[in-house]
Coordinates of C-alpha atoms in Angstrom, one line a residue:
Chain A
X1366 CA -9.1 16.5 14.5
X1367 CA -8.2 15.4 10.8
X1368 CA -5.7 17.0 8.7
X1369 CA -5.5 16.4 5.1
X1370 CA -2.1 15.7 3.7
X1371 CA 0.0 16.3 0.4
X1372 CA 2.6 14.4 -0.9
X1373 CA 3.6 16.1 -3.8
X1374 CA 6.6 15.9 -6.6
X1375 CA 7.3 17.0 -10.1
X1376 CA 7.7 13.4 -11.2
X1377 CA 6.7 10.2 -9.6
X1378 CA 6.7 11.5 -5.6
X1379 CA 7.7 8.5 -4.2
X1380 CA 10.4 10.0 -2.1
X1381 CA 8.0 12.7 -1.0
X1382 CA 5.2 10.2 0.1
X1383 CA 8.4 7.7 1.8
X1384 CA 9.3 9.9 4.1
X1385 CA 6.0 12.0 4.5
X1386 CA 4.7 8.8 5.4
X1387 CA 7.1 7.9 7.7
X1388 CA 7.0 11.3 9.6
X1389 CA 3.4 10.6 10.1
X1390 CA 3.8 7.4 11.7
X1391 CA 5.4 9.8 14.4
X1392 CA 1.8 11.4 15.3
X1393 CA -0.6 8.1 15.3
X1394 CA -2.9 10.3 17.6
X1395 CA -4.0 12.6 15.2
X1396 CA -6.3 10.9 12.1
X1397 CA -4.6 12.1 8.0
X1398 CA -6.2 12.0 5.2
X1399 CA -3.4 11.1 3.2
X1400 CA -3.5 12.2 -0.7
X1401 CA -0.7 11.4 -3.5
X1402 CA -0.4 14.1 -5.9
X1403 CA 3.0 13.4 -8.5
X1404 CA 3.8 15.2 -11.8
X1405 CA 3.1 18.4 -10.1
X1406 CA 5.2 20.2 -12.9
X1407 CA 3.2 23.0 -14.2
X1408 CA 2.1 26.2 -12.7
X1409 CA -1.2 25.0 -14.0
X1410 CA -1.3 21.9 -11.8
X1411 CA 0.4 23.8 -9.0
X1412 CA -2.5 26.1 -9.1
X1413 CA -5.3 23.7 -8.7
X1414 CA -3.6 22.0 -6.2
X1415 CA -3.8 25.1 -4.0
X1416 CA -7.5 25.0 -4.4
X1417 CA -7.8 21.5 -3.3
X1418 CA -5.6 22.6 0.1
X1419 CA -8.0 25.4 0.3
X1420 CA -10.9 23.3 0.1
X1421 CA -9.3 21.1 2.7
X1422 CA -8.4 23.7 4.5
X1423 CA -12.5 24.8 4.8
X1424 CA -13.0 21.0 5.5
X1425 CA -10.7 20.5 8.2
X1426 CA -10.5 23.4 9.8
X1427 CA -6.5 22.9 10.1
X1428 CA -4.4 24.1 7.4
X1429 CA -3.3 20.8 5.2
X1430 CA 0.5 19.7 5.6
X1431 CA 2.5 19.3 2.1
X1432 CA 5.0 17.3 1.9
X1433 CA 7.5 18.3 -0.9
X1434 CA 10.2 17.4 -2.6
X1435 CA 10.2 20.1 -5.7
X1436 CA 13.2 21.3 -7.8
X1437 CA 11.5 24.0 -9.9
X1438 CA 11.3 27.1 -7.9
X1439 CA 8.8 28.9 -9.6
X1440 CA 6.1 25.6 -9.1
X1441 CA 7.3 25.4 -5.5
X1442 CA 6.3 29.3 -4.9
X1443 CA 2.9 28.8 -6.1
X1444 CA 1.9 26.0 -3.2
X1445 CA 3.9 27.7 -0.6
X1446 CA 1.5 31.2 -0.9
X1447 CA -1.3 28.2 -0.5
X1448 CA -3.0 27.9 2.6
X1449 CA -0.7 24.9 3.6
X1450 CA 2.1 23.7 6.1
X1451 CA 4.7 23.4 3.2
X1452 CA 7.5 21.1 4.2
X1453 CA 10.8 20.9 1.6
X1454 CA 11.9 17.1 2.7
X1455 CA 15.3 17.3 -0.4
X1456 CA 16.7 21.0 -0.7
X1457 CA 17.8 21.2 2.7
X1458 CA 20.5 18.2 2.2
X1459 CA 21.4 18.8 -1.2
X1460 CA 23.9 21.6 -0.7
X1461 CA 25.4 19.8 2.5
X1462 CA 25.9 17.1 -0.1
X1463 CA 27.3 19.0 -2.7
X1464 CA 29.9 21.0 -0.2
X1465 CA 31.0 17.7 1.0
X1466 CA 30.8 15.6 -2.5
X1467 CA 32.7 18.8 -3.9
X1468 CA 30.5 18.2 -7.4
X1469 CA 27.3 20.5 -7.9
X1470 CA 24.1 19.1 -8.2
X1471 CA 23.0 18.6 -11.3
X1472 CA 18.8 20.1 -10.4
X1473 CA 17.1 17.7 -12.5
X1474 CA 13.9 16.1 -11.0
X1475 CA 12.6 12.9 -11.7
X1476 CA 15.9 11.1 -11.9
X1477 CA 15.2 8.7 -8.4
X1478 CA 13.1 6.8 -10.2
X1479 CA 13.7 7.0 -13.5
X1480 CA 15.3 4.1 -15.6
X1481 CA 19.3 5.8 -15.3
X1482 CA 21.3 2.3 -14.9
X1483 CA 19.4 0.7 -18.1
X1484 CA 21.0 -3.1 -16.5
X1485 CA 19.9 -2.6 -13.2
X1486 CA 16.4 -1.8 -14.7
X1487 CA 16.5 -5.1 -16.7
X1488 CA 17.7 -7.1 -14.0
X1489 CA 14.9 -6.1 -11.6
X1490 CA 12.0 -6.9 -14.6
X1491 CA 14.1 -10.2 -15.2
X1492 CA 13.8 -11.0 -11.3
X1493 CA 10.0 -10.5 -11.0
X1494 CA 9.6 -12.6 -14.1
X1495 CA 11.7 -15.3 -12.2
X1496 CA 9.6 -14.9 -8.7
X1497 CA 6.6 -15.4 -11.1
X1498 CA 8.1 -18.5 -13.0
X1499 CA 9.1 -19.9 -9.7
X1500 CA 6.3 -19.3 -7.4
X1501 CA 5.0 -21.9 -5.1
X1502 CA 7.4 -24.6 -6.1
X1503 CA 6.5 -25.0 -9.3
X1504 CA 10.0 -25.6 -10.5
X1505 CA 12.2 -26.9 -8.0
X1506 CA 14.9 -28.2 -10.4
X1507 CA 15.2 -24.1 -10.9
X1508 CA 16.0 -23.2 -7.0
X1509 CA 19.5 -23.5 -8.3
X1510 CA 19.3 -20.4 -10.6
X1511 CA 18.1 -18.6 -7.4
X1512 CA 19.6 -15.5 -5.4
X1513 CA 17.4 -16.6 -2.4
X1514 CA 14.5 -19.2 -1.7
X1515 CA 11.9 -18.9 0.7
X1516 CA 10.4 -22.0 2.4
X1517 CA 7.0 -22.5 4.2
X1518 CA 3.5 -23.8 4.7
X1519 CA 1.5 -22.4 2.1
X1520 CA -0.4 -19.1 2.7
X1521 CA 2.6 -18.4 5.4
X1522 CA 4.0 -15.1 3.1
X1523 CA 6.6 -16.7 0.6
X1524 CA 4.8 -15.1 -2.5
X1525 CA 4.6 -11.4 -1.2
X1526 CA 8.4 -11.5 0.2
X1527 CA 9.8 -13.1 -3.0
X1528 CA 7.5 -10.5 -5.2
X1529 CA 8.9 -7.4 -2.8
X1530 CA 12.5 -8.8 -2.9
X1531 CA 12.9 -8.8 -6.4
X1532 CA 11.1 -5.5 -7.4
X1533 CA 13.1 -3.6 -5.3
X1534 CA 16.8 -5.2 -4.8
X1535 CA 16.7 -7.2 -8.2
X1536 CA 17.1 -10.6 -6.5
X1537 CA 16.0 -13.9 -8.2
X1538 CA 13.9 -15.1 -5.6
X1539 CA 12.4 -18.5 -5.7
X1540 CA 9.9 -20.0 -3.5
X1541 CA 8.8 -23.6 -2.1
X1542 CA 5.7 -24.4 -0.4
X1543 CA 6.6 -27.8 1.9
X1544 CA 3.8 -30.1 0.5
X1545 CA 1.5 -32.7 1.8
X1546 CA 4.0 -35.1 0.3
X1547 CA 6.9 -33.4 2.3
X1548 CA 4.8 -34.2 5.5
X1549 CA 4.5 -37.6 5.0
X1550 CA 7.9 -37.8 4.6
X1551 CA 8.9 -36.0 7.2
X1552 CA 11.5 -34.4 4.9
X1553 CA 12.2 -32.1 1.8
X1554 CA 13.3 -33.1 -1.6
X1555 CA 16.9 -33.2 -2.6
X1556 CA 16.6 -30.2 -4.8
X1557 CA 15.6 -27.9 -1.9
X1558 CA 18.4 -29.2 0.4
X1559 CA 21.1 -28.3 -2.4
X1560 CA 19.7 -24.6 -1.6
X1561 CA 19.7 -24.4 1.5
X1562 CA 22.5 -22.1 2.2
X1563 CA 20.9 -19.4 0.4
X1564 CA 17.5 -20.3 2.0
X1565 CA 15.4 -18.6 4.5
X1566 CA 12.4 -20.1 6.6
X1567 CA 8.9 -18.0 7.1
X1568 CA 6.6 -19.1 9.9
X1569 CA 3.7 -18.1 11.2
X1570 CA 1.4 -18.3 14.3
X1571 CA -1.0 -21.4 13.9
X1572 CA -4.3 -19.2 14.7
X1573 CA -3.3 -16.6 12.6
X1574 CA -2.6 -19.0 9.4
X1575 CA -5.9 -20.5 10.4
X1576 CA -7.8 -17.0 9.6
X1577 CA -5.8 -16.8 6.2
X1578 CA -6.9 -20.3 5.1
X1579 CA -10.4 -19.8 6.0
X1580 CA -10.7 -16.9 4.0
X1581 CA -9.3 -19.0 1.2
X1582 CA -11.1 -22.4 1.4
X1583 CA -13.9 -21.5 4.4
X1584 CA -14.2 -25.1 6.4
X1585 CA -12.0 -27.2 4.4
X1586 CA -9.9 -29.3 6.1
X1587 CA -7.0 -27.8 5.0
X1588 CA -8.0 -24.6 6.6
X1589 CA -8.7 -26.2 10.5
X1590 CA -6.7 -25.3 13.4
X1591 CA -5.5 -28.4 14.5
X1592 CA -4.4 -29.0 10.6
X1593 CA -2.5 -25.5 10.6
X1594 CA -0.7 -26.8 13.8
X1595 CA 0.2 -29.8 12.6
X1596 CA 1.5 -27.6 9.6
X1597 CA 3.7 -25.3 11.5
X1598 CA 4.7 -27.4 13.8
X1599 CA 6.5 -30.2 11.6
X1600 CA 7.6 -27.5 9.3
X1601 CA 9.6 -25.7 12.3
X1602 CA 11.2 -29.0 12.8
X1603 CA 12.7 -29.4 9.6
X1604 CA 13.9 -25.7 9.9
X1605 CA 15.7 -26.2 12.6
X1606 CA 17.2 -29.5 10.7
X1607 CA 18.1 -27.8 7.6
X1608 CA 19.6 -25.1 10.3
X1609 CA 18.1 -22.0 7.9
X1610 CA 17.2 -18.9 9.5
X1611 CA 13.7 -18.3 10.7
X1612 CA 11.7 -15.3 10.6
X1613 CA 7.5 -15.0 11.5
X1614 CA 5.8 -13.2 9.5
X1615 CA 2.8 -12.7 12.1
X1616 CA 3.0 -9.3 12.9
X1617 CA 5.5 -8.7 10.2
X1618 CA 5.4 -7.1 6.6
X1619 CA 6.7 -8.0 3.8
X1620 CA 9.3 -5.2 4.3
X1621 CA 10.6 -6.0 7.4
X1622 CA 10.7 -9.5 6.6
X1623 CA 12.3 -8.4 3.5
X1624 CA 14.6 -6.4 5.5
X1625 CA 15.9 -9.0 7.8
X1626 CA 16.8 -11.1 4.4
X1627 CA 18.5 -9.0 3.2
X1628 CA 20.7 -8.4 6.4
X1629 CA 21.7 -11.9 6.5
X1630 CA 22.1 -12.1 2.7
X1631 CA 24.5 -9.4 3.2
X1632 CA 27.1 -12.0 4.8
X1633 CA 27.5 -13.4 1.5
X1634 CA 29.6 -11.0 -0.5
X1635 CA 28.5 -12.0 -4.0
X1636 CA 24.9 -11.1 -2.9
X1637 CA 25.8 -7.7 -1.0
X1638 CA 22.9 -5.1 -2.1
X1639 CA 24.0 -2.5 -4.2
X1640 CA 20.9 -0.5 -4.9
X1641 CA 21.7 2.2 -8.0
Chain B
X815 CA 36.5 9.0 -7.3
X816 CA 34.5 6.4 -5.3
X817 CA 33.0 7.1 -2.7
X818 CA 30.6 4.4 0.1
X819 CA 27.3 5.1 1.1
X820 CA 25.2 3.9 4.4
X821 CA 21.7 3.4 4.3
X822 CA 21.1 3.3 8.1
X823 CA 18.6 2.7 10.9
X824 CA 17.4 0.6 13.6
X825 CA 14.5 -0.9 11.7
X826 CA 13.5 -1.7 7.8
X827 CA 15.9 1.7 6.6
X828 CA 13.3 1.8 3.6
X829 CA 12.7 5.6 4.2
X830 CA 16.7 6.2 4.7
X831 CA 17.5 4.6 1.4
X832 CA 15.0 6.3 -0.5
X833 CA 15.5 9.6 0.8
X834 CA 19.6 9.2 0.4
X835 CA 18.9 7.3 -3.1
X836 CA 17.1 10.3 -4.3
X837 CA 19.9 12.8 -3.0
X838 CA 22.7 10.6 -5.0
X839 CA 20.5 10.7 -8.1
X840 CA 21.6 14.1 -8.4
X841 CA 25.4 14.2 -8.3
X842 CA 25.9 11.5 -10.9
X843 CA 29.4 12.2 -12.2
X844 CA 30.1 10.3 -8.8
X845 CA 30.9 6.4 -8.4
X846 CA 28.8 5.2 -5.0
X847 CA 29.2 2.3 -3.8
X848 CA 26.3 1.9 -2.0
X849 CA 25.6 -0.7 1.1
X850 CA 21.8 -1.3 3.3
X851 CA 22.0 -1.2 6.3
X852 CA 18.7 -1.9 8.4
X853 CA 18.5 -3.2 11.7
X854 CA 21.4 -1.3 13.8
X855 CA 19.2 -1.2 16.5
X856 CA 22.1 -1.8 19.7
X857 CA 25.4 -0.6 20.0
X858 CA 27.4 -3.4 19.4
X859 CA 26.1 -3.3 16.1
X860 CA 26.5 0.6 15.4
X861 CA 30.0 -0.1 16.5
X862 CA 30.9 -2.8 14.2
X863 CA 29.4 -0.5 11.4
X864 CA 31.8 1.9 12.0
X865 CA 34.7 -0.1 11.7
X866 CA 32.9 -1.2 7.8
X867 CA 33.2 2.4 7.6
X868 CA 37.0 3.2 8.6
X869 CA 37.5 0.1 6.1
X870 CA 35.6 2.6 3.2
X871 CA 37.3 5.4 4.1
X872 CA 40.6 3.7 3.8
X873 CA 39.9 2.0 0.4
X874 CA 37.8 4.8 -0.9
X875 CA 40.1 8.0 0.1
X876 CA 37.4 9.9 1.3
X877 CA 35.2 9.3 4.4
X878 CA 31.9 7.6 3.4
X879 CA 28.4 9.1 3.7
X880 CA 25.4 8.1 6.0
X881 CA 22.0 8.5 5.5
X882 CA 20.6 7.6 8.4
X883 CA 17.2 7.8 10.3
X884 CA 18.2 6.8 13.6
X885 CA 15.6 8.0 16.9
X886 CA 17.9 6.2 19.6
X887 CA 20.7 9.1 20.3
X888 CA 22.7 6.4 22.2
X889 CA 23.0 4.6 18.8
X890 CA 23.1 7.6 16.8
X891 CA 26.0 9.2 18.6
X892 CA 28.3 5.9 18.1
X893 CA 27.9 6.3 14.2
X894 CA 28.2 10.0 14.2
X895 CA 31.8 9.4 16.0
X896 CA 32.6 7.6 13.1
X897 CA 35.0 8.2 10.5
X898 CA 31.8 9.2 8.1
X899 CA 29.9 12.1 6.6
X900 CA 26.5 11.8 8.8
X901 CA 23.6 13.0 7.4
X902 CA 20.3 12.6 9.5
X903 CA 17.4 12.6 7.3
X904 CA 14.5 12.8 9.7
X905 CA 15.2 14.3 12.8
X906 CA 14.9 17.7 11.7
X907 CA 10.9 17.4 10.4
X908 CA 10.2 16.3 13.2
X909 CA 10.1 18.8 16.0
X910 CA 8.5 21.5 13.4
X911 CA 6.2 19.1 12.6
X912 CA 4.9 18.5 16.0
X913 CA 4.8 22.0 17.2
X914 CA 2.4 22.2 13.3
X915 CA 0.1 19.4 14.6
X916 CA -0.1 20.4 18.6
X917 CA 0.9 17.1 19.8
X918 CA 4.1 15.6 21.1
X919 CA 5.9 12.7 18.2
X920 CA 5.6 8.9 19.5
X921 CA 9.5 8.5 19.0
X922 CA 9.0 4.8 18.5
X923 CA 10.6 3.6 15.8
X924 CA 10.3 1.6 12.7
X925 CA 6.8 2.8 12.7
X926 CA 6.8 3.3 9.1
X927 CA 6.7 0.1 7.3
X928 CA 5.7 -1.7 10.1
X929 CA 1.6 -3.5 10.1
X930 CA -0.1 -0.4 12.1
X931 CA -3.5 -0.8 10.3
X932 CA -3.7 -4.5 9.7
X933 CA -7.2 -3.8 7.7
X934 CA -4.9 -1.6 4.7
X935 CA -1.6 -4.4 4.8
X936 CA -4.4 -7.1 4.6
X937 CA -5.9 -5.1 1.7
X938 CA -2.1 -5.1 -0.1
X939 CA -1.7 -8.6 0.5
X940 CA -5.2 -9.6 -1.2
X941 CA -4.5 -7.3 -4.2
X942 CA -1.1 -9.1 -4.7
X943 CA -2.9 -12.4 -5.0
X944 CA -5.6 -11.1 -7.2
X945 CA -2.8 -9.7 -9.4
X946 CA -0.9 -12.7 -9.4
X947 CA -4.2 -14.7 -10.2
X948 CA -5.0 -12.1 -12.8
X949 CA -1.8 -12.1 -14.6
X950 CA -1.5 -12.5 -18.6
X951 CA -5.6 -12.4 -19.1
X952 CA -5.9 -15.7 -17.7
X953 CA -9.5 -15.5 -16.1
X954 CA -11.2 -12.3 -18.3
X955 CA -14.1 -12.7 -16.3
X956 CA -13.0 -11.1 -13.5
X957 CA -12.2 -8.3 -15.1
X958 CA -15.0 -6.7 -13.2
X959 CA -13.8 -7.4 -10.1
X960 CA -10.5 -5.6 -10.7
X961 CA -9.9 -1.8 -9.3
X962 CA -8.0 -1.2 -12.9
X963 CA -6.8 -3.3 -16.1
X964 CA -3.4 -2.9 -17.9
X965 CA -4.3 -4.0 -21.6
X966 CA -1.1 -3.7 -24.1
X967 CA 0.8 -7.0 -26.1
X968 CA 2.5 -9.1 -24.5
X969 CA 6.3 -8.0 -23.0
X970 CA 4.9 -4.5 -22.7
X971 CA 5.5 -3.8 -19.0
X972 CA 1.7 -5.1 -17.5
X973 CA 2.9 -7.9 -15.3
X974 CA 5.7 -5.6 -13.3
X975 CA 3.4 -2.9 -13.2
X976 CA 0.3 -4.4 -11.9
X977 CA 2.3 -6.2 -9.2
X978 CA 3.9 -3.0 -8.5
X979 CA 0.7 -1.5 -8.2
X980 CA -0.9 -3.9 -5.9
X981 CA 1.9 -4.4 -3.6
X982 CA 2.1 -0.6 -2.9
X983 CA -1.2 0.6 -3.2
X984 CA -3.2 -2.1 -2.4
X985 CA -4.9 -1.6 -5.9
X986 CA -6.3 -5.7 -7.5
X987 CA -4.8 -4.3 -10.9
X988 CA -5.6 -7.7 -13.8
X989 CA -3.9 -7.1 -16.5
X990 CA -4.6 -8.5 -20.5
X991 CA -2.5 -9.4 -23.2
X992 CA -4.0 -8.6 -26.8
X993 CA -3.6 -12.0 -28.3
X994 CA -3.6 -13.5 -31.6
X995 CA -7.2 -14.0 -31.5
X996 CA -8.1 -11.0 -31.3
X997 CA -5.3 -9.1 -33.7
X998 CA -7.6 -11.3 -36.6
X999 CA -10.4 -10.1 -35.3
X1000 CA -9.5 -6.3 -35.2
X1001 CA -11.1 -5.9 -31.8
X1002 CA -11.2 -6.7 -28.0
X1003 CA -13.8 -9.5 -25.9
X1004 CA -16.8 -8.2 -24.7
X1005 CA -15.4 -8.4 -20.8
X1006 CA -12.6 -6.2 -22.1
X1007 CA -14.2 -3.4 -23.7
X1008 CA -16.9 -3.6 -20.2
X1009 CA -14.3 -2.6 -18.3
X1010 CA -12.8 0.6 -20.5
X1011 CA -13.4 3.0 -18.0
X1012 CA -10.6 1.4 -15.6
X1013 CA -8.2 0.6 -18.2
X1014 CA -5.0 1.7 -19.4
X1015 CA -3.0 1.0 -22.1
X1016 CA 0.8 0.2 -22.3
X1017 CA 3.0 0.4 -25.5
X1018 CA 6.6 0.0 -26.5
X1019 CA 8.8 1.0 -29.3
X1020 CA 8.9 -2.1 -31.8
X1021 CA 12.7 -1.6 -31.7
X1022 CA 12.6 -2.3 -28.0
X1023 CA 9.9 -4.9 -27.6
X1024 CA 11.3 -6.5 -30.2
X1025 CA 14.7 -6.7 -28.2
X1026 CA 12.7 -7.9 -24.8
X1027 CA 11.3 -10.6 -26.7
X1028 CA 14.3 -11.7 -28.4
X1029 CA 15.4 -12.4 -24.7
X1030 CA 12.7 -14.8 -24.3
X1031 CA 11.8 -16.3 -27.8
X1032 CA 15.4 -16.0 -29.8
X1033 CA 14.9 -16.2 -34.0
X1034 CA 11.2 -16.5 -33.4
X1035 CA 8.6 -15.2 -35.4
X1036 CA 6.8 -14.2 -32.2
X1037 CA 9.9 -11.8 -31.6
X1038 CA 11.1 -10.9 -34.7
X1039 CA 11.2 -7.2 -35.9
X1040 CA 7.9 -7.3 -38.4
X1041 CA 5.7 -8.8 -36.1
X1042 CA 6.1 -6.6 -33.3
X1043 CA 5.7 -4.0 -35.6
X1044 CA 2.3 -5.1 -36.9
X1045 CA 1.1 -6.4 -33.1
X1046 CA 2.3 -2.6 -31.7
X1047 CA 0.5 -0.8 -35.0
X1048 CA -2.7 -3.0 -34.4
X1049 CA -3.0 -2.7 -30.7
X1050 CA -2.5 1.5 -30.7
X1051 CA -5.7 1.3 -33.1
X1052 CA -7.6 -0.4 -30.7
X1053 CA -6.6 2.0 -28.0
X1054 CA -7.2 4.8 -29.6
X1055 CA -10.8 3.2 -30.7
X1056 CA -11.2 2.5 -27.3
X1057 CA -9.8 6.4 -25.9
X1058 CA -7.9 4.4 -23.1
X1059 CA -4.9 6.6 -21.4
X1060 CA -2.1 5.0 -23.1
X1061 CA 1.6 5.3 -21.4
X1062 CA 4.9 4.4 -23.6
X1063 CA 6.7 2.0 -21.5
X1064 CA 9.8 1.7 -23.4
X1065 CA 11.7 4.2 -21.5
X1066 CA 9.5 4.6 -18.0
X1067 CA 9.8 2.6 -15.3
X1068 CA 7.0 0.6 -13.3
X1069 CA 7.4 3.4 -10.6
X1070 CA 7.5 6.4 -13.0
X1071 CA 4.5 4.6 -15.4
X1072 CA 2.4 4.1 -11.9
X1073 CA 2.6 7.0 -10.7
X1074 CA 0.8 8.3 -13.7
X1075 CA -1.9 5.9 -13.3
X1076 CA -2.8 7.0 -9.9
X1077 CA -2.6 10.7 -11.3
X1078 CA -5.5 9.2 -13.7
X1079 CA -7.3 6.8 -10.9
X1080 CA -7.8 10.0 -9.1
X1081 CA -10.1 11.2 -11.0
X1082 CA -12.7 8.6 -9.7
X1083 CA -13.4 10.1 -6.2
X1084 CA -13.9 6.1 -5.5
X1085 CA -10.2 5.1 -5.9
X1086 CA -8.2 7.8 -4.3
X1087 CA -5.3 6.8 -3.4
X1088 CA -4.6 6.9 0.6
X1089 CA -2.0 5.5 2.1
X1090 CA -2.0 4.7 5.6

């Protein structure tokens, strides 16, 4: 059986569709059609909204599942008479919060992602213009001016996890692919040594890089199993020289890998996370 | 007064964090300090987090707050005994939930931003590299292999945005700086105006862009006051001429300005947006 589902917000929805999402991943044995509605902030758009659950509703043969996190009363009466499973994921916590904080809430939506610390904002866009700058090694007199770099074969996940990292935690994150020359050598530049306390290793299964470099450059060289091996297998040796942590990113995503970063960052007080 | 805030839980603690970031948002004649906390996934861990937060509470004067989305009770029940303000975020959805859908909840955890449909994280990972490769207009010919196309001057938000776009909805956004060329010109290439129907339009206050790209070019003519007058007054001719959606990016953020693109992707029944 399918059930359509709602995520739905008067402004961008993200934290609506976070932990809708999230609470889904709870039931993998039923099959959602998952559908992001934000800027649900008129009656108007409340209204047709209940149409499409209706519709759904026909469809289905299940009533669809809303996920909400609404501020304005009189929209959030309109889709609960819908023919839905309305779920409120924010009112229930704010008054706990407010009792405890001893400071009212102030009832404006939108303000989670909104641009409210004007700096932080900044330094975010000024990290994903430095990930860009410093992508793939081009720079490697800049790993200096990094937060973080992440070192690996290429196509092993360094662009992804330094793009994540700085979107969302504002870090300058700079990234170096070991080269052919770096092989031969047995060894990585000087400039990437100086980083390497604030450096962090991806690796990957050889079979599984294999199937990412065919897709790229289909029976090159470059792409063959036995080079992939020979890859991964001299790279994990200088990792364990340089002594950086390790993480494999073959049944990982970005986030988690993200995650674990920024656990370990965290032992370094200058970089501790402060998201706000 | 100050007060600390936990993002908890045994895996990536994305869904905590942007549940509890949303809840601050709206009590913000409070200082938090706020700390990420992902992987307390054993004991020993939960229990050194509580003595971080007897620390807090000592410093701070009041006891700090956890948002947590913890499934292991054995874990869960160390933090709670803490010296902190425990607020579990997902606990309670989850029971109403299941008795909604018929079916029991999994309980595994870290579900949520882990690879569960390898065919969608692929999908996100391709659309970062074909936003990547598509940055700043560089290869106009592939505009028509892109799922939408950011057009605005340059500094006007279309780099952040189409990574932020790809990397979270798995949508191969290319974006396209208006250049000098085509300012003398009056008008747009050919492969531009083909793919209208997917496009969107950033702008900026001159005030502000001419601020951003003082940053990057200082004195220049490229960032001075005039020009980014003329390039802004110019390029909201050719939107209009072109009746693109056109979003003001000098006060929206990449999450708030994406969210109204999806609203507007939705409208083509072949890119909604379902995230799974």
């Amino acid at each position: 059986m399918k059930r359509t589902v709602y995520f739905v917000s008067e402004s961008t929805g993200i934290t609506a569709e976070t932990l809708g999402h999230s609470l889904l991943s709870q039931f993998d044995t039923v099959e959602f059609e998952q559908v992001y509605m934000p800027y649900i902030n008129t009656e108007l758009r409340a209204t047709a909204l209940t149409h499409r659950m209706h519709e759904a509703f026909e469809r289905d043969g299940g009533r669809p599942i809303v996920f909400a996190t609404m501020l304005n009363q009189d929209i959030a009466a309109i889709l609960k008479a819908g023919n839905c499973y309305y779920l409120e994921l924010f009112e229930g916590f704010v008054e706990p919060l407010s009792a405890e904080l001893g400071v009212p809430p102030s009832r404006e939506s939108g303000r989670s992602h909104a641009i409210t610390k004007p700096s932080y904002y900044t330094k975010r866009i000024d990290a994903i213009n430095f990930a860009m700058a410093n992508d793939d090694g081009v720079r490697p007199d800049n790993l200096k001016h990094a937060d973080l770099v992440l070192v690996g074969v290429s196509r092993s996940g360094k662009t992804p996890t330094s793009l994540y990292l700085a979107m969302h935690y504002g870090l300058r994150a700079a990234n170096y692919p070991i080269t052919e020359e770096d092989f031969e050598k047995g060894d990585l530049p000087a400039e990437v040594w100086s980083a390497r306390e604030k450096m962090f290793a991806l690796t990957i299964d050889p079979q599984r890089l294999h199937a990412i470099r065919e897709e790229r450059r289909p029976g090159s060289e470059y792409a063959s199993i036995r080079r992939c091996q020979h890859d991964i297998r001299l790279a994990q040796t200088m990792f364990r020289r340089m002594e950086v942590p390790t993480f494999d990113t073959t049944n990982q995503s970005i986030e988690e890998i993200s995650a674990q970063i920024l656990r370990n960052l965290k032992s370094n007080p200058a970089l501790a996370v402060h998201r706000s």
